[in-house]
Every structure is written in C-alpha cells, then in structure tokens.
CSV table of C-alpha atoms in Angstrom, one decimal:
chain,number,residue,atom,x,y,z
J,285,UNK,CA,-75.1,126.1,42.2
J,286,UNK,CA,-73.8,123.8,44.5
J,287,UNK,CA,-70.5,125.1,46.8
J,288,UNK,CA,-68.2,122.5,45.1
J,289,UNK,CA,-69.5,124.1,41.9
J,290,UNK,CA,-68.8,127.5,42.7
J,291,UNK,CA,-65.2,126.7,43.8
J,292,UNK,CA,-64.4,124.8,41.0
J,293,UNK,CA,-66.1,127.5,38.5
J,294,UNK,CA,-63.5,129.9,40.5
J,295,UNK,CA,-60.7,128.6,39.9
J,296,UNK,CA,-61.8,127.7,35.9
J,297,UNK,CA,-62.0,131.9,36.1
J,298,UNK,CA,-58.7,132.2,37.8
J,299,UNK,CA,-57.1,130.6,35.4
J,300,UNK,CA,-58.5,131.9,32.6
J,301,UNK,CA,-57.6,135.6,33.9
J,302,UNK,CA,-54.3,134.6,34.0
J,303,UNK,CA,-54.1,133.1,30.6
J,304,UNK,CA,-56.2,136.3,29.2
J,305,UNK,CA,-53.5,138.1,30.7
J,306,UNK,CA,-50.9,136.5,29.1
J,307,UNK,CA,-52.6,136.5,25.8
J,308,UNK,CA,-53.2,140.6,26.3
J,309,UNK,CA,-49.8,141.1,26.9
J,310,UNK,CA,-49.0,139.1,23.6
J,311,UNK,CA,-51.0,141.1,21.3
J,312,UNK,CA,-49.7,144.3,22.5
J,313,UNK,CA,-46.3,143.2,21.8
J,314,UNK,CA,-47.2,142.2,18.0
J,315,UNK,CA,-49.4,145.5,18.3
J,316,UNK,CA,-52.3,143.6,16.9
J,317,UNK,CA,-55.6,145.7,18.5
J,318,UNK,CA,-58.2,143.0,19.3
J,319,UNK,CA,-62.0,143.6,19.6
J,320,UNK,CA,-64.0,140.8,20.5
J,321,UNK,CA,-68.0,140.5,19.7
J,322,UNK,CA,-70.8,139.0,22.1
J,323,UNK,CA,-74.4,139.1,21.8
J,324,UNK,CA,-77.4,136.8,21.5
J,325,UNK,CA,-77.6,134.3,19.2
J,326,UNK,CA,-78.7,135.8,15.9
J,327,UNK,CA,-77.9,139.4,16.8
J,328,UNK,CA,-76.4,139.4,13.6
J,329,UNK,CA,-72.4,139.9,15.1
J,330,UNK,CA,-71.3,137.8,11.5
J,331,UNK,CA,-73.0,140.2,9.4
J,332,UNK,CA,-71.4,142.7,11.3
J,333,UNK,CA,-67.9,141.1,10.5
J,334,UNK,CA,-68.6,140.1,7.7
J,335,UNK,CA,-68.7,143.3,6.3
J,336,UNK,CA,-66.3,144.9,8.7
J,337,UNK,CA,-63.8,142.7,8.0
J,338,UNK,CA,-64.0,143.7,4.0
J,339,UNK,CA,-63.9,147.2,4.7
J,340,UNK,CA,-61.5,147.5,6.9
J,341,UNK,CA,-59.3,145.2,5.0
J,342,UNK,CA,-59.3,147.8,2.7
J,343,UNK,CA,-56.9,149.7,4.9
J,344,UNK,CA,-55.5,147.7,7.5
J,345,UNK,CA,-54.8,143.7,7.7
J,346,UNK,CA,-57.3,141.9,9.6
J,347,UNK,CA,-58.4,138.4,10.7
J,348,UNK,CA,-61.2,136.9,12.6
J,349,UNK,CA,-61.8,134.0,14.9
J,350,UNK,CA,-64.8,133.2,15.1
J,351,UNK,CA,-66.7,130.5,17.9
J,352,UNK,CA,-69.5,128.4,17.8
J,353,UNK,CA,-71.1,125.4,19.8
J,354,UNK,CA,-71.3,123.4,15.9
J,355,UNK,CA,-70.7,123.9,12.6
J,356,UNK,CA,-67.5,125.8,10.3
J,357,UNK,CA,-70.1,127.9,8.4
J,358,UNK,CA,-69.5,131.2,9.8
J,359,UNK,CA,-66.0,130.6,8.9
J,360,UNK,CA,-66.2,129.6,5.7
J,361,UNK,CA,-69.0,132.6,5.4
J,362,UNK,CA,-66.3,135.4,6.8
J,363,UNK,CA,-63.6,133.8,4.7
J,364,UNK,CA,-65.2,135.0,1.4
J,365,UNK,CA,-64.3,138.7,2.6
J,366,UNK,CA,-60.5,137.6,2.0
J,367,UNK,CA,-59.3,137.8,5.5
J,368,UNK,CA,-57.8,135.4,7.2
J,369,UNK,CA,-60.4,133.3,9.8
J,370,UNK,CA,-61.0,130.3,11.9
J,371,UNK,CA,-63.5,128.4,13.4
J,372,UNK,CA,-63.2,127.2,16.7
J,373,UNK,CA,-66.0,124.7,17.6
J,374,UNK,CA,-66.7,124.8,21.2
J,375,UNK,CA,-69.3,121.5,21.2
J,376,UNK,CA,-71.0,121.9,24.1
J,377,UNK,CA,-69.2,125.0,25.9
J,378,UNK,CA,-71.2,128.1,25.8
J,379,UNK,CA,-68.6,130.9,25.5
J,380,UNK,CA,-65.3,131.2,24.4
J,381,UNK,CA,-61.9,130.6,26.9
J,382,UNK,CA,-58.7,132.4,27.0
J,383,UNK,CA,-57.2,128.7,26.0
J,384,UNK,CA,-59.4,128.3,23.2
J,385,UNK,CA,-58.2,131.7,21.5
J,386,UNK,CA,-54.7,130.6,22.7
J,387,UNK,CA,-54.5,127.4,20.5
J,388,UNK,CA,-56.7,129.1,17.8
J,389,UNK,CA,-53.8,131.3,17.3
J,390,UNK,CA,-51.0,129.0,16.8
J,391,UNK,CA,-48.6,129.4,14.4
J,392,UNK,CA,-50.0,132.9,13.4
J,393,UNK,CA,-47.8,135.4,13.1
J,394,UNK,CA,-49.7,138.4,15.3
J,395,UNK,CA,-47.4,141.0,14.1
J,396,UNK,CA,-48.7,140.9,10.5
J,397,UNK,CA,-52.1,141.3,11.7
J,398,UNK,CA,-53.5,144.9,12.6
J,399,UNK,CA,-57.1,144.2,14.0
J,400,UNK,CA,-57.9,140.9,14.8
J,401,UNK,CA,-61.7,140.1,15.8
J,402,UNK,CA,-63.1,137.5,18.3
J,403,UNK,CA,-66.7,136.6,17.5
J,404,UNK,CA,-67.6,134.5,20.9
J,405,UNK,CA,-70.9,132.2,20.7
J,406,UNK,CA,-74.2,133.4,20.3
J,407,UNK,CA,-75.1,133.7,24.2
J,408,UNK,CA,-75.9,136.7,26.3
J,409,UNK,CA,-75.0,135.1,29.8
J,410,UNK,CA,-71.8,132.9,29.3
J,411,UNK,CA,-69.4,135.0,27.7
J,412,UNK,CA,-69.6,137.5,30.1
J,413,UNK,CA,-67.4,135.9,33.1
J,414,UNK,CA,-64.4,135.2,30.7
J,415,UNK,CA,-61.6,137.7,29.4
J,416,UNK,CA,-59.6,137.2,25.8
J,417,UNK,CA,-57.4,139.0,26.2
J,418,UNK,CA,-59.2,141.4,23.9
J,419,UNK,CA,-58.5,145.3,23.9
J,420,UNK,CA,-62.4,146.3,23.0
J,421,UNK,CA,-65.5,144.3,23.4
J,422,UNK,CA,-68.4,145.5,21.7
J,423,UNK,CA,-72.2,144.0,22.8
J,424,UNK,CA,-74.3,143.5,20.2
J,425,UNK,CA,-78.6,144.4,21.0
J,426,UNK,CA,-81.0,144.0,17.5
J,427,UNK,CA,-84.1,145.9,17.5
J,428,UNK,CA,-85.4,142.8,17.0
J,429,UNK,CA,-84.5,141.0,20.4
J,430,UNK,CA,-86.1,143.9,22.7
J,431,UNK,CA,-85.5,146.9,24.4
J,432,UNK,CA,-85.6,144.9,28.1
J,433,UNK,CA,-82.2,143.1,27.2
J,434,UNK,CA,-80.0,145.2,29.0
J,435,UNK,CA,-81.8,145.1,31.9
J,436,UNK,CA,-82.4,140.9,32.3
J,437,UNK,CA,-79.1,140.2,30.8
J,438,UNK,CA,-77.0,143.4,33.1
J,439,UNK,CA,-73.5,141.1,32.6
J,440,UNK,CA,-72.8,140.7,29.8
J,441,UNK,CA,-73.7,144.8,28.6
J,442,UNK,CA,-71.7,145.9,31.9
J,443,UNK,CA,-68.5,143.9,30.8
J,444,UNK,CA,-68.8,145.2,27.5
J,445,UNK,CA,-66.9,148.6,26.4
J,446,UNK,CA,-69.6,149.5,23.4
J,447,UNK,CA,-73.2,148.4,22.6
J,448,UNK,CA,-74.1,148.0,19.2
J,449,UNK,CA,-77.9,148.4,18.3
J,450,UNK,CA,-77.9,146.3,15.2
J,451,UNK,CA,-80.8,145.9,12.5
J,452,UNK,CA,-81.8,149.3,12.5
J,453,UNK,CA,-83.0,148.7,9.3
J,454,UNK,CA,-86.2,146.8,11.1
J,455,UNK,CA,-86.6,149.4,13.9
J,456,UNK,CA,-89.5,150.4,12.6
J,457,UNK,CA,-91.5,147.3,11.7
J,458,UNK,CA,-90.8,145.9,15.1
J,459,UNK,CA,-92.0,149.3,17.0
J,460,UNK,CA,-88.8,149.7,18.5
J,461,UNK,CA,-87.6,152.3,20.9
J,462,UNK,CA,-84.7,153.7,20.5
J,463,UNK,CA,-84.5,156.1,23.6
J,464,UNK,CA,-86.4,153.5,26.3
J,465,UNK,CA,-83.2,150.7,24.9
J,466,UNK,CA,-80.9,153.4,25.3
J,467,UNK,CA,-82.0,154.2,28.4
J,468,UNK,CA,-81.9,150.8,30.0
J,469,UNK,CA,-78.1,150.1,28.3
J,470,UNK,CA,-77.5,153.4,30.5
J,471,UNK,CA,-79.2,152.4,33.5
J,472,UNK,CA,-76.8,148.7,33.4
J,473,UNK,CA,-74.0,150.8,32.4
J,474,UNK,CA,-73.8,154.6,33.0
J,475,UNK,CA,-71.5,156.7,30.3
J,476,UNK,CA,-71.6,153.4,28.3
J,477,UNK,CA,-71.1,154.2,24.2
J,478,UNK,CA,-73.8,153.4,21.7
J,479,UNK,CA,-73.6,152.7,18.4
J,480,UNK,CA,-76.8,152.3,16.1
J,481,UNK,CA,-76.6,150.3,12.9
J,482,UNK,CA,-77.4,148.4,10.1
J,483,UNK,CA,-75.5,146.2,8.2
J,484,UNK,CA,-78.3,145.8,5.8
J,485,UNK,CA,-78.0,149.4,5.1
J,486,UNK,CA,-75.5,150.7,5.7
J,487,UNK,CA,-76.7,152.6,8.4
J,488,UNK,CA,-73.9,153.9,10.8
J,489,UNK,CA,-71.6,151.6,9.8
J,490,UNK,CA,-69.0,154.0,8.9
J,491,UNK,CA,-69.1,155.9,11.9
J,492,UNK,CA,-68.4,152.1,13.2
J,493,UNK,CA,-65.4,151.8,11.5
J,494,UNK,CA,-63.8,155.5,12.3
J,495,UNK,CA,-64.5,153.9,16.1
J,496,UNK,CA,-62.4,150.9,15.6
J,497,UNK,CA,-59.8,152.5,13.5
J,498,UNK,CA,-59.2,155.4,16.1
J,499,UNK,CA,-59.7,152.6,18.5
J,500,UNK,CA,-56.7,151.0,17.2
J,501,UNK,CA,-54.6,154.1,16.6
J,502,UNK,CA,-54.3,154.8,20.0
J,503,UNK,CA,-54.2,151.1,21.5
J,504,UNK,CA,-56.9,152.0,23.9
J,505,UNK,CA,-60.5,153.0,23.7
J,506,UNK,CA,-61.6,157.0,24.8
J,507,UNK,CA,-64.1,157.0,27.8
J,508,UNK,CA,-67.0,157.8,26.2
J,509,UNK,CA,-68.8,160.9,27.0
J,510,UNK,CA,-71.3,160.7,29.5
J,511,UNK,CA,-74.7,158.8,28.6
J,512,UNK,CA,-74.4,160.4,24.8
J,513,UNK,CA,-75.8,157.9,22.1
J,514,UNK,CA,-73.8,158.6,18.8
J,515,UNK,CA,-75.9,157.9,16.1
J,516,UNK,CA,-73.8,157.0,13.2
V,216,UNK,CA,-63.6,122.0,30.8
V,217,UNK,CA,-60.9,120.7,33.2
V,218,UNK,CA,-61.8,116.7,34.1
V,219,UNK,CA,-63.0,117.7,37.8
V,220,UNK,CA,-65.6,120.3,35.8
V,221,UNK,CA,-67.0,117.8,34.2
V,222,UNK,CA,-67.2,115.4,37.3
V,223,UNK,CA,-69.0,118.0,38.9
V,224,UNK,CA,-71.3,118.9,36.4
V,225,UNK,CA,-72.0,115.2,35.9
V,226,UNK,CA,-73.3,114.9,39.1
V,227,UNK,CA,-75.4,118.2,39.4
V,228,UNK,CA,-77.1,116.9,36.1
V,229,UNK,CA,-77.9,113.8,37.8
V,230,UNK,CA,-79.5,115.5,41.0
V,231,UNK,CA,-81.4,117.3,38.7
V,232,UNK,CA,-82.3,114.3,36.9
V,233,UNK,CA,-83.6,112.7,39.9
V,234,UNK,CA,-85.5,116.2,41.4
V,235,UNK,CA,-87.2,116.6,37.5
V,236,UNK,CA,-88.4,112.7,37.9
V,237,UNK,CA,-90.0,113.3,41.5
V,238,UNK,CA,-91.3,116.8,39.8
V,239,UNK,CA,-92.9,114.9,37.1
V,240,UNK,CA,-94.8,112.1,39.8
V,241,UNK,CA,-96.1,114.9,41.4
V,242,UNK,CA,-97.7,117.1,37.5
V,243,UNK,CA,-99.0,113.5,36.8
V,244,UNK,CA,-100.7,113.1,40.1
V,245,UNK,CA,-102.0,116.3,40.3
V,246,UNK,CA,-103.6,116.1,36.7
V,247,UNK,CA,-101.3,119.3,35.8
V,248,UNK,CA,-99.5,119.6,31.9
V,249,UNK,CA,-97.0,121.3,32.1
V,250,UNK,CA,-95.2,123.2,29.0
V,251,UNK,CA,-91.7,124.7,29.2
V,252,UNK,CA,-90.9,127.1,26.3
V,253,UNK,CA,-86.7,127.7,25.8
V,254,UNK,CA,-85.3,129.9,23.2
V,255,UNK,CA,-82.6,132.6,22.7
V,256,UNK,CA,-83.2,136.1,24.4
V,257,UNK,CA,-85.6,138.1,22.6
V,258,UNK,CA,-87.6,135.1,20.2
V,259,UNK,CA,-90.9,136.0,21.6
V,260,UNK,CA,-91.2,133.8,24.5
V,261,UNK,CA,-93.0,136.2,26.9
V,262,UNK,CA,-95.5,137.5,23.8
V,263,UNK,CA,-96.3,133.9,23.2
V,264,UNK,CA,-97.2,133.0,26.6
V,265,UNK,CA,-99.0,136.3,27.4
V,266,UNK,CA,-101.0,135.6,24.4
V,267,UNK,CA,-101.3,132.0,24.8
V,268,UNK,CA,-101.9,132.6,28.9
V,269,UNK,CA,-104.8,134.6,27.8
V,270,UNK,CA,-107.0,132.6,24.9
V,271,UNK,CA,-105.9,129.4,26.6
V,272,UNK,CA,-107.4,130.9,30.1
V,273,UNK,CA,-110.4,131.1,28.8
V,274,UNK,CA,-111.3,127.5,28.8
V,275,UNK,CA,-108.3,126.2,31.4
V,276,UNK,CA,-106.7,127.0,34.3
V,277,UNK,CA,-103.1,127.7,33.4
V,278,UNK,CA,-100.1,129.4,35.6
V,279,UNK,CA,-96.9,130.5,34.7
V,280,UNK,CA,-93.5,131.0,35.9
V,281,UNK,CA,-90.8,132.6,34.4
V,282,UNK,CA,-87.4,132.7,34.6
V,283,UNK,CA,-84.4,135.5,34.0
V,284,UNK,CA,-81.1,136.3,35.0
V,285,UNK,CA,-82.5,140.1,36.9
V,286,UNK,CA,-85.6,141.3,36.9
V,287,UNK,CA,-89.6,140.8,37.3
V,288,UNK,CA,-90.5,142.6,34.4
V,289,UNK,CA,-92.2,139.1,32.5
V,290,UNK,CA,-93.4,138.6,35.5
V,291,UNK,CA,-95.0,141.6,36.0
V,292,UNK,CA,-96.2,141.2,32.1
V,293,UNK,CA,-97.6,138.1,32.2
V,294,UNK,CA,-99.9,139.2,35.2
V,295,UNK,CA,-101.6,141.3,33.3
V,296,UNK,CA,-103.5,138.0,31.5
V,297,UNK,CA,-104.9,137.5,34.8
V,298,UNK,CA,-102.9,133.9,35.5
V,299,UNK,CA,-101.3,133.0,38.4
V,300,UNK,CA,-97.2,134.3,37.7
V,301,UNK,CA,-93.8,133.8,39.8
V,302,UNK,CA,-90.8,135.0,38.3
V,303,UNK,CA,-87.9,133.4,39.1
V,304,UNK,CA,-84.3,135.0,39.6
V,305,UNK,CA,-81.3,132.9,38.6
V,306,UNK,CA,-78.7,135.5,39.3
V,307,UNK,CA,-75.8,134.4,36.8
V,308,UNK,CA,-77.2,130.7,36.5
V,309,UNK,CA,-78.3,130.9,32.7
V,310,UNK,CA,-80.8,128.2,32.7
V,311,UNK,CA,-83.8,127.1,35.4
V,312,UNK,CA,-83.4,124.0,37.3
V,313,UNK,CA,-85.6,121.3,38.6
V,314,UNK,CA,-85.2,122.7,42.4
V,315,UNK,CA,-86.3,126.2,41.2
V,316,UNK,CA,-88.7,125.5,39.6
V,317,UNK,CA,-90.2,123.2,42.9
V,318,UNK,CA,-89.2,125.8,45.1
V,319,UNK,CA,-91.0,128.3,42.5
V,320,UNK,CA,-94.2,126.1,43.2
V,321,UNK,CA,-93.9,126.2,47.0
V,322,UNK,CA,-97.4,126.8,48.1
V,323,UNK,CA,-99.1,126.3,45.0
V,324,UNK,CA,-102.0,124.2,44.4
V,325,UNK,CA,-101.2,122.2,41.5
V,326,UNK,CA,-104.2,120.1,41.4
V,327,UNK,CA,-106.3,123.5,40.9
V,328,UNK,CA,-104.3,124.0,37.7
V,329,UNK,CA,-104.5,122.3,33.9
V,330,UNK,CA,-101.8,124.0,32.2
V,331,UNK,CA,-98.6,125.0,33.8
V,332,UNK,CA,-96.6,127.3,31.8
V,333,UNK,CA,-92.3,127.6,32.5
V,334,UNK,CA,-90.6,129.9,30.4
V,335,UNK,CA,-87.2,129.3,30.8
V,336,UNK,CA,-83.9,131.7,30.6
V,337,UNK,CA,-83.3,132.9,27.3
V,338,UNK,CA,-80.6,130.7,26.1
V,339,UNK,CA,-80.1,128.1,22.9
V,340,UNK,CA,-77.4,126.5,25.0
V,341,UNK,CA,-77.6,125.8,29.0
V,342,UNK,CA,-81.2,125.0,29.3
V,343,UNK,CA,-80.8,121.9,27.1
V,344,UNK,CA,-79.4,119.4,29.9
V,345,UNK,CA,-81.9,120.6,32.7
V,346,UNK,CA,-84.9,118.4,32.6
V,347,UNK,CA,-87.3,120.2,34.5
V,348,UNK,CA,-90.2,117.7,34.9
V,349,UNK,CA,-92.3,119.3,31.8
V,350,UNK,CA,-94.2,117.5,29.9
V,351,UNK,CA,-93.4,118.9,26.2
V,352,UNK,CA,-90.7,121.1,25.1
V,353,UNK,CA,-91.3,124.2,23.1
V,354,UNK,CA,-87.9,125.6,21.5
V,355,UNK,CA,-89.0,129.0,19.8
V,356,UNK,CA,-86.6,130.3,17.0
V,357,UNK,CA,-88.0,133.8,15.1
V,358,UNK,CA,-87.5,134.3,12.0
V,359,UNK,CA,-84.9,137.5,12.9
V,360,UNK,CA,-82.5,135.2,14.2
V,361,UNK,CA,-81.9,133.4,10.2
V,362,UNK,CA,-82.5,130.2,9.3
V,363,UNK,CA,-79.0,128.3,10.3
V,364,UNK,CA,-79.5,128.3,14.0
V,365,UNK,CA,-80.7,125.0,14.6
V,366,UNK,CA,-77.2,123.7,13.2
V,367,UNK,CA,-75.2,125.7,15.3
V,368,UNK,CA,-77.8,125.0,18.7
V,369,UNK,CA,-78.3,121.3,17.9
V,370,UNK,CA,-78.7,119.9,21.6
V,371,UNK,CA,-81.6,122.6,22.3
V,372,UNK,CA,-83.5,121.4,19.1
V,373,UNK,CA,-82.5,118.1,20.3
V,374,UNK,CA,-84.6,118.4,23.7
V,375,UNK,CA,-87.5,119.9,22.4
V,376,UNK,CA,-90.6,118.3,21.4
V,377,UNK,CA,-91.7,120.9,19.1
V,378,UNK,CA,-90.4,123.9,17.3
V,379,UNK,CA,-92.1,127.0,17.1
V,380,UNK,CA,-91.1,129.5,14.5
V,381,UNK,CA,-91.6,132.7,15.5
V,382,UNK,CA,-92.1,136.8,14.0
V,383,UNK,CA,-93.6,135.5,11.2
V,384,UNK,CA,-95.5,138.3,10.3
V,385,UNK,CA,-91.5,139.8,10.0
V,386,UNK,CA,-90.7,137.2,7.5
V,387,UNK,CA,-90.9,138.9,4.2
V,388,UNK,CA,-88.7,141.9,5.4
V,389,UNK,CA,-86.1,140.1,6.8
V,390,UNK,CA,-86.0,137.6,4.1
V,391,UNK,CA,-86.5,134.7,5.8
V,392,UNK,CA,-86.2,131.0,4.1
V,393,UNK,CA,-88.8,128.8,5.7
V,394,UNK,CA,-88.0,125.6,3.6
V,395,UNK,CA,-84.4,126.4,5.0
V,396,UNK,CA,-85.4,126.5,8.8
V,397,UNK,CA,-87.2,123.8,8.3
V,398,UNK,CA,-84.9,121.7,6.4
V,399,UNK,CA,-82.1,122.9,9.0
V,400,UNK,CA,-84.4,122.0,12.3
V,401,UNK,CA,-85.0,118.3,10.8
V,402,UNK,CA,-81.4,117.8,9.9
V,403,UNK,CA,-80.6,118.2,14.0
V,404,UNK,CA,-83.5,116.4,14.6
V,405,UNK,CA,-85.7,114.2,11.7
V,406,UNK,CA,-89.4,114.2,12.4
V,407,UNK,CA,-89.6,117.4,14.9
V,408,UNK,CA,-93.3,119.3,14.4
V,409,UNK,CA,-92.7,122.3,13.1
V,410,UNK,CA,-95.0,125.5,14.2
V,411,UNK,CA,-94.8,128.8,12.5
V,412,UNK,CA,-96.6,132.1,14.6
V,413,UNK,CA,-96.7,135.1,15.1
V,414,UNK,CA,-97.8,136.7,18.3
V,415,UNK,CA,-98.4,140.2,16.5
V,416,UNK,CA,-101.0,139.2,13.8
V,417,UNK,CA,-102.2,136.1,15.4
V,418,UNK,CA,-100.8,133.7,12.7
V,419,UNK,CA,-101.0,130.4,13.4
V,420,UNK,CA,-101.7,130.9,17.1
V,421,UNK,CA,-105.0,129.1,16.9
V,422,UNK,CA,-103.5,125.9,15.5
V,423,UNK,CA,-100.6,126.4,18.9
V,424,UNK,CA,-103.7,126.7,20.9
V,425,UNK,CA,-105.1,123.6,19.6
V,426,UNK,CA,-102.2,121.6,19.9
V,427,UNK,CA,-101.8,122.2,23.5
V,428,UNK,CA,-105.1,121.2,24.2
V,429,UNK,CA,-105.0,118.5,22.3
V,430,UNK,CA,-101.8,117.3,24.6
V,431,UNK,CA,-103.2,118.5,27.5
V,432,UNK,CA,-106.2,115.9,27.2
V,433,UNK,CA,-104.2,113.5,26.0
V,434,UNK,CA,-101.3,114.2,28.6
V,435,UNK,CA,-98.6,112.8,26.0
V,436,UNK,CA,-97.7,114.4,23.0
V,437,UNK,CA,-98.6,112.3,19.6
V,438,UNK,CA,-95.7,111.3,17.8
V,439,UNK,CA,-95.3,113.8,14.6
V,440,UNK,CA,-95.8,112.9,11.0
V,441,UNK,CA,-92.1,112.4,9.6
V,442,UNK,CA,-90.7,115.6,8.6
V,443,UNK,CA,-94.0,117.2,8.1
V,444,UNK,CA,-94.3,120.9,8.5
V,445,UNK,CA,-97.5,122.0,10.0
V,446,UNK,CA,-98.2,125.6,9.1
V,447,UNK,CA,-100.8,127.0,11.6
C-alpha cells in the first residue's frame, strides 16, 4: 500500500471506531445483545441464521441484518424464519461499516428487539479491521475450507470472540481434523472458544444457542476457559 | 467509501494497470503463459496447482508463486511437486498486486519457464480489480460453497476467463445443483467455460490439463462455445 493509502485507510478506521462506538452504546441502551457473523464466503453463516434465527425466535425477539456485495437473496431466504431482516448491498465494498449498520437500522425500534444478528460479507480478510458495534462476534471455519485457515487468515479469527466449525456433518468425507484445526485456532488465538456444528444435523447446535442465550442474559460474553474445545 | 478513498484507489488501480501491462511485455517476450487461479479461502486452489504443477511438469516447465495473508505453508506444499515455488506475504493486503508479483520474480529466469502458475489470495472480492499481467484467469468455486455465489461475487466471475468448479467428488453429499452453478455463473457472465474437477478423484483434471496446454501453445485462450458447459 501506498503511504497516502495507509493514511487515508486510517482515518476510514478512525472513524468507523467512533461510529461503532456510538452504535454500541445505542444497543446497550435498548438492551438489544448483538452478535455479528464473519467467515469465508460459503462457510455456510446463513444456514447458521437461518435456523438460529427460527429457534431462537421461539423464545426471544430477534432480527437479522444481513450484507452482501450483490443480490437480496439471503434476505428474502432468512425472512422465511419470521424474523424481521434486511439486506444491505455493499456493491463493491468488501465488509460491512459501522455506517452501513447505522442507516440499516433506521426507523427500527431496538428496544423491541432482543438479539439482533449482523451477517457481514463472505470474506475472511476485510471484515476483520472494522467494529459494529456488535457485543459477540462469532468466526465461522467449515470442514470444508481447511484446517490451515486460522493460520493464513490470523485477523479475522483473532478479532473474533468464538470460532464456529461449521459442516460437521462432512468432516468425515473431507478427512478433516478436528484437533490439528483446533489447534491452529489456538495457536492465532490462545483460550479462544470453539464451537463444532452442523446445521445440517443438528449437531451442536443447541449447545450454540444455550451460548447466545446466556450470552445475552448477562450482556457480556464469559472468558472462555483456557484452550478447551466444547463440543456441542 | 469517502470521495478521497476512491480518488486514491483510482489511482493505485491505475499504477497497477500500467505495472500488469509492462508485466505482460515481458511473459510475451519471454515465451512464458502465465495462469493466475483466484477463489475464496479453502476452494481447492493449492490441491489444484499441486496436482496440476505435477502432471503438467511432466511435459513443461512450469513455476509457481503463491500468495497469503501469513504463512509459507502452500509454499512449502507446492515444493514438494518439484517446481520452482515463492510464496508471497501480503500482510493484511487481501489480494496480490502487479509489483509483487514482479518483485516475486526478481531473479527468475522467465524464458527457462512455459507455464507460470499465481495463485492468488483467497478472496471472491479484492483480487478482481488487480490485473496482474496473466494471461488467463481461473476463478475456482467448490461445490461446498452452494450454487448462488457467482451472483453474490459477480466482478470475480466477471474477470475470469474460466471457471472451474471444484470438490466434485463432494457433490452428491452436499447436494450440489450443477445446472444451478452453471446457470448462475452464465447469468454474471454469458458464454464463460465452465470446468468441473476434482483434485481428490482426478475428475476432470485431464480435460484442465489439456486445456492449459492447449492455451499455452496457442498463447490466447479460444473464445468459448456460448454457454456451453464442458464437463471434463
């Protein structure tokens, strides 16, 4: 990157940490708990949602946002779980920006909302540099993608407060290695929480929700235990 | 993006425009084809090159460089095909640039090459605007990642010259719709060639093989058949 580059990409960051800030302080005042979602594209974080977002409304009120370079169709796919959603399309911005959520949220009234979840852009390198606002931001990993991915993408997992190994459902065809993932989220991230799931399945995905519900009840996340990987 | 972000951009696009143009004199001149593969993280990128750097250095003599965020690991994978390998660290830049990848080449013969191999950060979004002097584009997409990612990545589709679908041998148990892909990756851009592989069982890696060659001794890529899918 050039110098001018870098300056102007610092104060884009400056401001959005002020505006994050701002937005952080607004959502504790409704007392909505916010938890955002990044991963690669195709890690399967609308799935996750998607089915998140019907259980949990079961019990609490929820809403999504969800972000994408083009197209509405994750909305209008998380919309069939009854929650409130929408789309914001970013065109050719990689990650989502404090503003972005900002104007998403207009004319919403936050104190009727419990959870409300932030699904940024498929990307594992962009999203990391920029704060919602959110109170819980979980990485998603599917067996799929790799158990290196921690390790060339360091970021992204070390701004995150919880990695998700999603698709568990497909560890096995795919040869994949639980402890050598886990070992490399820990190696990026030391005392970092792991979830392992399948949305497919079922598979931990009500050990998940016990997670974000507890995560809401207290407004702020437990420090995980050190280097333990809970297997739901 | 604030107006003087884009300014700025602007003109570090068009500095690598120019550096990707000189980069390109100097593949012609030395006889060198160069092939750049982009893709989200975890589609099979490094399997299809080490495969691919392997059959194909049989008969040629190819080189690779790789890109990532951290880490020499492909790097250090790719060596063991016995090709020529740099790795090349972007730090947080999510996508290589012309002056990395001539930097990258400091030293290096090209003439005493055929194929060049880049494999590029894995990303569906920043690597789209950086020409980076290749001849032909490779996007990968497996079939893990589902079948509406080309609408939701168009300009990455839209800068490739061919897309290779990827984990095929995956595609029964993750349910994947190949007409759908298809039909998806022709709506973002009509006429692409469409490849389907898979690294694991060999699938269609031949026919990859053969049309690599084929534009390597032709040094320009024949136009596709309109909207035909090539199954390998």
């Amino acid at each position: 990157m050039t110098p001018r580059l870098v300056e102007v990409r610092k104060n884009v960051l400056k401001r959005n940490d002020e505006l994050a800030r701002a937005l952080r302080q607004r959502f504790r005042h409704a007392g909505v708990f916010v938890v955002s979602l990044v991963s690669s594209p195709g890690s399967g974080k609308t799935a996750l949602l998607e089915t998140t977002l019907r259980t949990l409304g079961e019990t609490y009120r929820v809403a999504a946002l969800v972000g994408d370079l083009a197209t509405e169709n994750d909305a209008a796919r998380l919309l069939r779980s009854g929650a409130p959603v929408r789309q914001i399309v970013t065109g050719t911005v990689c990650h989502l920006e404090a503003e972005m959520v900002e104007r998403a949220l207009d004319e919403w009234d936050l104190a009727a909302l419990d959870i409300l979840f932030i699904e940024n852009v498929g990307n594992l390198v962009c999203p990391a540099s920029y704060d919602l606002g959110e109170d819980l931001r979980m990485v998603l990993l599917s067996v799929t993608e790799g158990e290196d991915k921690p390790l060339k993408y360091p970021s992204i997992f070390n701004t995150a407060d919880i990695a998700v190994i999603t698709k568990m459902d497909l560890a096995d065809a795919v040869e994949f290695d639980l402890e050598t993932a886990a070992e490399n989220i820990l190696t990026v991230r030391p005392g970092m929480r792991i979830v392992t799931v399948s949305s497919k399945s079922g598979q931990g995905m009500e050990y998940l929700f016990k997670l974000l519900a507890q995560g809401r009840s207290s407004k702020r996340f437990a420090p995980p235990p050190d280097g333990q990987i809970l297997l739901g």
